[in-house]
PDB file of C-alpha atoms and ligand atoms in Angstrom:
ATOM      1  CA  UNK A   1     -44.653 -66.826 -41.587  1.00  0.00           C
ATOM      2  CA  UNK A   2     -41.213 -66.410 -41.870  1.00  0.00           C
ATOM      3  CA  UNK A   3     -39.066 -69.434 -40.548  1.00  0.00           C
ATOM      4  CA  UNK A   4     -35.743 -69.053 -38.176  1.00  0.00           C
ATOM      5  CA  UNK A   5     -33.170 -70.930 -36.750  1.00  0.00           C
ATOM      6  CA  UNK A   6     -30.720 -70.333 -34.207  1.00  0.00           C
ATOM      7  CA  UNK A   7     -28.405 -72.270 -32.087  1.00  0.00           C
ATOM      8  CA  UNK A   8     -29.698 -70.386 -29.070  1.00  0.00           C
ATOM      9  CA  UNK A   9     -33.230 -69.009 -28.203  1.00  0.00           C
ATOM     10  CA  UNK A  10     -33.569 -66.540 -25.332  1.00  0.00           C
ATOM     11  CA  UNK A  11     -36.954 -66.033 -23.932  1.00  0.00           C
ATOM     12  CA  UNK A  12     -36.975 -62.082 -22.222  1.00  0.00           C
ATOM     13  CA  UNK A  13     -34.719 -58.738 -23.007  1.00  0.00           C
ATOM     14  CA  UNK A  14     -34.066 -58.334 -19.312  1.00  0.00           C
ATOM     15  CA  UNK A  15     -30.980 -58.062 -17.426  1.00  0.00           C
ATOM     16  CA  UNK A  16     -31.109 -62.272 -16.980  1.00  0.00           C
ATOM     17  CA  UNK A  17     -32.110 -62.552 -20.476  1.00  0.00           C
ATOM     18  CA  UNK A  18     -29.178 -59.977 -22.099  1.00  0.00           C
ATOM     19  CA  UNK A  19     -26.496 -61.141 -19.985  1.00  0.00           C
ATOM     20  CA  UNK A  20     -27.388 -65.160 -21.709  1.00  0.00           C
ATOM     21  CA  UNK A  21     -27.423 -63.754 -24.441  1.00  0.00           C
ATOM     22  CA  UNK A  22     -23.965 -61.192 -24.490  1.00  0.00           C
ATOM     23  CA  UNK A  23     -21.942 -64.004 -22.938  1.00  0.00           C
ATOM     24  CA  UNK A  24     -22.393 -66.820 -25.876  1.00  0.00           C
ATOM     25  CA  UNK A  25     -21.855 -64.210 -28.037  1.00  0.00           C
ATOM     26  CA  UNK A  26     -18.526 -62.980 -26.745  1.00  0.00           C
ATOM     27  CA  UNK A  27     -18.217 -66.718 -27.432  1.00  0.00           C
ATOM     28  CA  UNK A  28     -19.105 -66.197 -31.409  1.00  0.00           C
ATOM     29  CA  UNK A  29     -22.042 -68.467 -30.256  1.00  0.00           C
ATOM     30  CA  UNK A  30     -25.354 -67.505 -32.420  1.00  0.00           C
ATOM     31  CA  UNK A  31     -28.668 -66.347 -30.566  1.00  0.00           C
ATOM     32  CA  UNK A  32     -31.517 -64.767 -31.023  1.00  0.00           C
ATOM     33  CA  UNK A  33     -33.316 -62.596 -27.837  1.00  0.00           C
ATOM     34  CA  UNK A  34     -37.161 -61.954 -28.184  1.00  0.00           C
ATOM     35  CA  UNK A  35     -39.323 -60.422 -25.736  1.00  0.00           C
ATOM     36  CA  UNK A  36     -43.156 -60.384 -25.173  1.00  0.00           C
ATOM     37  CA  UNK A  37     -43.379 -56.650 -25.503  1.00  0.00           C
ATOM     38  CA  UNK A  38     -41.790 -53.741 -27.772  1.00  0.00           C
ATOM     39  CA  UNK A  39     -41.183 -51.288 -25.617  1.00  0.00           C
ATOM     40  CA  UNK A  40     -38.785 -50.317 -22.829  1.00  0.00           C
ATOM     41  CA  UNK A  41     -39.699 -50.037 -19.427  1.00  0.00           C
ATOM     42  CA  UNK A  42     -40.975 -46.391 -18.895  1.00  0.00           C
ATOM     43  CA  UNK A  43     -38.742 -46.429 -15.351  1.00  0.00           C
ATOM     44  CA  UNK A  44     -35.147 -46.805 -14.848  1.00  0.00           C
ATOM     45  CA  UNK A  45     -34.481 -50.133 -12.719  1.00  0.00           C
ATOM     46  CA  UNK A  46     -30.597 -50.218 -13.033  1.00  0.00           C
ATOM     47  CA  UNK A  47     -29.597 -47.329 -10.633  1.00  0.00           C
ATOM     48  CA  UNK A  48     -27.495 -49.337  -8.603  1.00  0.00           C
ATOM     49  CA  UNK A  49     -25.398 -52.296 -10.141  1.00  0.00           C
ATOM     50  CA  UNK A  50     -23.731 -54.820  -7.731  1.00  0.00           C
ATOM     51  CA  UNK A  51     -20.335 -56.298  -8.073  1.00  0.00           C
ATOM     52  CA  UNK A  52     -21.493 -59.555  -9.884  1.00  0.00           C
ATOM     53  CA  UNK A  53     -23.128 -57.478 -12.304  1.00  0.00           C
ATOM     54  CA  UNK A  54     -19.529 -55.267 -12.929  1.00  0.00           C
ATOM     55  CA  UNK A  55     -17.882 -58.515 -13.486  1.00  0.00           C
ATOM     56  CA  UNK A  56     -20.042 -59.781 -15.708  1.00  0.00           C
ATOM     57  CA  UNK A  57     -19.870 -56.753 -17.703  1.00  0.00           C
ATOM     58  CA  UNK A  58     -15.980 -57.050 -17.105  1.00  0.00           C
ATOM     59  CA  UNK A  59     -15.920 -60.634 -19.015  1.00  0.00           C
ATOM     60  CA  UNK A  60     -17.599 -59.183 -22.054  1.00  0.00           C
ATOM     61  CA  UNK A  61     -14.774 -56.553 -22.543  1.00  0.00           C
ATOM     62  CA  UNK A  62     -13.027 -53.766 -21.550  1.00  0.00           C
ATOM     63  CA  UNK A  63     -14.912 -51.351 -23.463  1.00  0.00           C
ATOM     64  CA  UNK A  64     -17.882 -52.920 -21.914  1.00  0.00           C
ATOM     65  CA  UNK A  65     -17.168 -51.898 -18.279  1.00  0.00           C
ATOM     66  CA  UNK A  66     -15.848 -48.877 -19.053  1.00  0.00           C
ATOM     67  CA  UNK A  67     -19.002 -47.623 -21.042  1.00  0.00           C
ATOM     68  CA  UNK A  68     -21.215 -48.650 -17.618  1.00  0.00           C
ATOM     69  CA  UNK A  69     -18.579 -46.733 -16.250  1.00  0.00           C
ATOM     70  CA  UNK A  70     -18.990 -43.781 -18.380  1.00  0.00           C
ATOM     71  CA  UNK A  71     -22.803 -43.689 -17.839  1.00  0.00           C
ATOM     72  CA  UNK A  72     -22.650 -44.117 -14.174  1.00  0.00           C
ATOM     73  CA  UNK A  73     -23.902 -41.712 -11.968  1.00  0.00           C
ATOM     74  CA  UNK A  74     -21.406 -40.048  -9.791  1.00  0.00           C
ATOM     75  CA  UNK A  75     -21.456 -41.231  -6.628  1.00  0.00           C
ATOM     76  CA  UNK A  76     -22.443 -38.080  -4.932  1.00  0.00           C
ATOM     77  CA  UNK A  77     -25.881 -37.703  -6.760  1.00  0.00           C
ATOM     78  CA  UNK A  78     -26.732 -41.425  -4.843  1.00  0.00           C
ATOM     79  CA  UNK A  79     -28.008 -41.431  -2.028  1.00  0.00           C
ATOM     80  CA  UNK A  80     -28.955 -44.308   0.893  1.00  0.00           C
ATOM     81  CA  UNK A  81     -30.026 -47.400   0.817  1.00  0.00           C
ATOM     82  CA  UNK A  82     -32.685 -47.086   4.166  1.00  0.00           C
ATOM     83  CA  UNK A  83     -34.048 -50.524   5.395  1.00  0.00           C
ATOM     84  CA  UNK A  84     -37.768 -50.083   7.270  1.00  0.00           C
ATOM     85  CA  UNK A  85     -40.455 -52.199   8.949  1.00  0.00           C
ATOM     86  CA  UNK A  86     -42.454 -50.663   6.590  1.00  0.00           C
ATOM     87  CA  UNK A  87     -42.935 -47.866   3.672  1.00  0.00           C
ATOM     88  CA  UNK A  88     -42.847 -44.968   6.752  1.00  0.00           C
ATOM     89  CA  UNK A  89     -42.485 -47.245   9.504  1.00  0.00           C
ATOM     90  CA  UNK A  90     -39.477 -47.657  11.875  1.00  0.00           C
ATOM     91  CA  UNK A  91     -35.980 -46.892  10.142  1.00  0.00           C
ATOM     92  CA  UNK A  92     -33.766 -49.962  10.780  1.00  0.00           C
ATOM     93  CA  UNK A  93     -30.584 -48.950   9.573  1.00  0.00           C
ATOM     94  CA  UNK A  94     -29.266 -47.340   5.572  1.00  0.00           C
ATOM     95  CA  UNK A  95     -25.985 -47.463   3.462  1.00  0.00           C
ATOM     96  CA  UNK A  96     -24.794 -45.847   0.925  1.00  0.00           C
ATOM     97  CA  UNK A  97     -25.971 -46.637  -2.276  1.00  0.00           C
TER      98      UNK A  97
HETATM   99  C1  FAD B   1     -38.592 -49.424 -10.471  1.00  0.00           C
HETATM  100  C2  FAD B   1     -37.524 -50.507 -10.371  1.00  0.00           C
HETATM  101  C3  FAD B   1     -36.200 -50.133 -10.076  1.00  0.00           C
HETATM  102  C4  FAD B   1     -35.197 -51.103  -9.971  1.00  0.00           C
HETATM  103  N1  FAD B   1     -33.906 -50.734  -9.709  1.00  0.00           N
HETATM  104  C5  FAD B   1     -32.928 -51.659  -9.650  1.00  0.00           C
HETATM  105  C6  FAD B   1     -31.573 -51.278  -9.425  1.00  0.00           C
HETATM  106  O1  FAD B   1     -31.242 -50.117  -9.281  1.00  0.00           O
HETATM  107  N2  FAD B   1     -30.637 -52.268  -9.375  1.00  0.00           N
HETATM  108  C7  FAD B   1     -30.962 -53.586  -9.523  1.00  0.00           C
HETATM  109  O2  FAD B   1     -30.051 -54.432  -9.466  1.00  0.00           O
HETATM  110  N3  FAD B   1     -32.227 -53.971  -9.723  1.00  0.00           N
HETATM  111  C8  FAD B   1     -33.212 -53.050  -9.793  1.00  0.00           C
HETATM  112  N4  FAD B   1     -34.513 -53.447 -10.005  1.00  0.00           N
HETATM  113  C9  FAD B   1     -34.794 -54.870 -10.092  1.00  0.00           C
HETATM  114  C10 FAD B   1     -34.439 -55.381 -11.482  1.00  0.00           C
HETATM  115  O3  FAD B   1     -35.111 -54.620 -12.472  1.00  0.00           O
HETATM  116  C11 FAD B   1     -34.860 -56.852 -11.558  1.00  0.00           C
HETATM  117  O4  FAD B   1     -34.226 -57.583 -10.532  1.00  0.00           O
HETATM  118  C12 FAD B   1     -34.461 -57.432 -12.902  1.00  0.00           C
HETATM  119  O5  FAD B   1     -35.101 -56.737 -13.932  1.00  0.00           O
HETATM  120  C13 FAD B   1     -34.830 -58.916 -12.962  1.00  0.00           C
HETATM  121  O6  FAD B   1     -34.339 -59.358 -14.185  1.00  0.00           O
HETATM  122  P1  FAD B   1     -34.812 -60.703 -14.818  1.00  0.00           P
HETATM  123  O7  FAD B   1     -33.978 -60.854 -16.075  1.00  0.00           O
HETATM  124  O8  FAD B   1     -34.739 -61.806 -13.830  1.00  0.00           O
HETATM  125  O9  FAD B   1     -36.364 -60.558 -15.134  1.00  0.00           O
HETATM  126  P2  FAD B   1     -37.270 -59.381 -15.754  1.00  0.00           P
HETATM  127  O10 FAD B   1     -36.566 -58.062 -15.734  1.00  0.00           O
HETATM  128  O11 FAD B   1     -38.590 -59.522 -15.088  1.00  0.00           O
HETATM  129  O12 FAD B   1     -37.403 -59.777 -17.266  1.00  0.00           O
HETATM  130  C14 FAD B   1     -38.232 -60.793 -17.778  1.00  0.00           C
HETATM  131  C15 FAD B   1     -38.416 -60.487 -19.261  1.00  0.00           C
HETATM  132  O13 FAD B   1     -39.020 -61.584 -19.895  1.00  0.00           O
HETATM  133  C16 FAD B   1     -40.091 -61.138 -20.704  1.00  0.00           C
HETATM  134  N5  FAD B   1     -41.049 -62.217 -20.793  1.00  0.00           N
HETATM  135  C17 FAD B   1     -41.698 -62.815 -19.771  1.00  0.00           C
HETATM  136  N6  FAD B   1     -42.479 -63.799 -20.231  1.00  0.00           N
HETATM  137  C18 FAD B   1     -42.306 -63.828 -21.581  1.00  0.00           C
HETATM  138  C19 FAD B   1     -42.855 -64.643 -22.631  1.00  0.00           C
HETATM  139  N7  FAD B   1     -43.737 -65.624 -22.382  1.00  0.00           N
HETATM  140  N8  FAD B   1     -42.468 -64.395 -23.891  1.00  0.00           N
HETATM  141  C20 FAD B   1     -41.573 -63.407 -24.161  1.00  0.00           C
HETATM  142  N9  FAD B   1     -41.026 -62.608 -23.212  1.00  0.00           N
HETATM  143  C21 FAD B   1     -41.405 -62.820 -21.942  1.00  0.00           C
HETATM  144  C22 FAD B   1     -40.623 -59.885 -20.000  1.00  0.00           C
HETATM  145  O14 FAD B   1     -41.298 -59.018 -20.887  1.00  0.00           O
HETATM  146  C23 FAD B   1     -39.308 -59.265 -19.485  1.00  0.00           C
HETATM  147  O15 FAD B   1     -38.702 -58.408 -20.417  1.00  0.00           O
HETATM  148  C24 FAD B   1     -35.532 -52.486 -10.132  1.00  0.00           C
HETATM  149  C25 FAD B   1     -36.863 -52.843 -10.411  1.00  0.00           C
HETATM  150  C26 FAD B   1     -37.842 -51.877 -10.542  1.00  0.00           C
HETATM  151  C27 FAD B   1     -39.280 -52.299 -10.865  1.00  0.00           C
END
């Protein structure tokens, strides 16, 4: 069994889990990420990123940003954020995503 040591050990590859570990490292701090499974999710679950999450992505560079930038979808091809009593119940209200 192979031993290793870190400064920093980050339980999960998800957003909460990368961001922990990006930050110290922008830092030169040293971590290691693992994560219970090997694969990706089979579903993307980042369509819409908030304005927390830019700045976040804005403190680990320029070239950071500007590659979420670069792999955004334009803002025509999203649609509307609809809030509902329930799946196909009563609309309440929507905004754009
Ligand atoms: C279909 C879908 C679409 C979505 N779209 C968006 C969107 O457009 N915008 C948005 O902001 N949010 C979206 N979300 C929500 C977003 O994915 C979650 O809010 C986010 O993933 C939560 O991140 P997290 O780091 O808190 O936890 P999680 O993403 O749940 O990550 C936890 C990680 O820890 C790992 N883990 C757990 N236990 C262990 C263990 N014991 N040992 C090792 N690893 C472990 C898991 O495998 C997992 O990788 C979407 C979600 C889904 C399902």
């Amino acid at each position: 069994m192979a031993v290793i040591t870190t400064d920093m050990l980050i339980i999960g590859t998800s957003p909460a889990g990368s961001a922990t570990a990006a930050l110290p490292s922008s830092y030169g701090v040293e971590n290691m990420v693992v994560n219970r499974y090997h694969l990706l999710a089979n579903t993307p679950r980042a369509h819409i990123t908030n304005q927390r999450m830019m700045e976040v992505l804005r403190d680990l560079g320029q070239e950071v940003e500007a590659e979420a930038y670069m792999r955004a979808a334009e803002q025509d091809l999203m649609d509307e954020n609809m809030f509902c009593k329930s799946l196909a119940g009563e609309e309440i209200g929507r905004m754009k995503s």
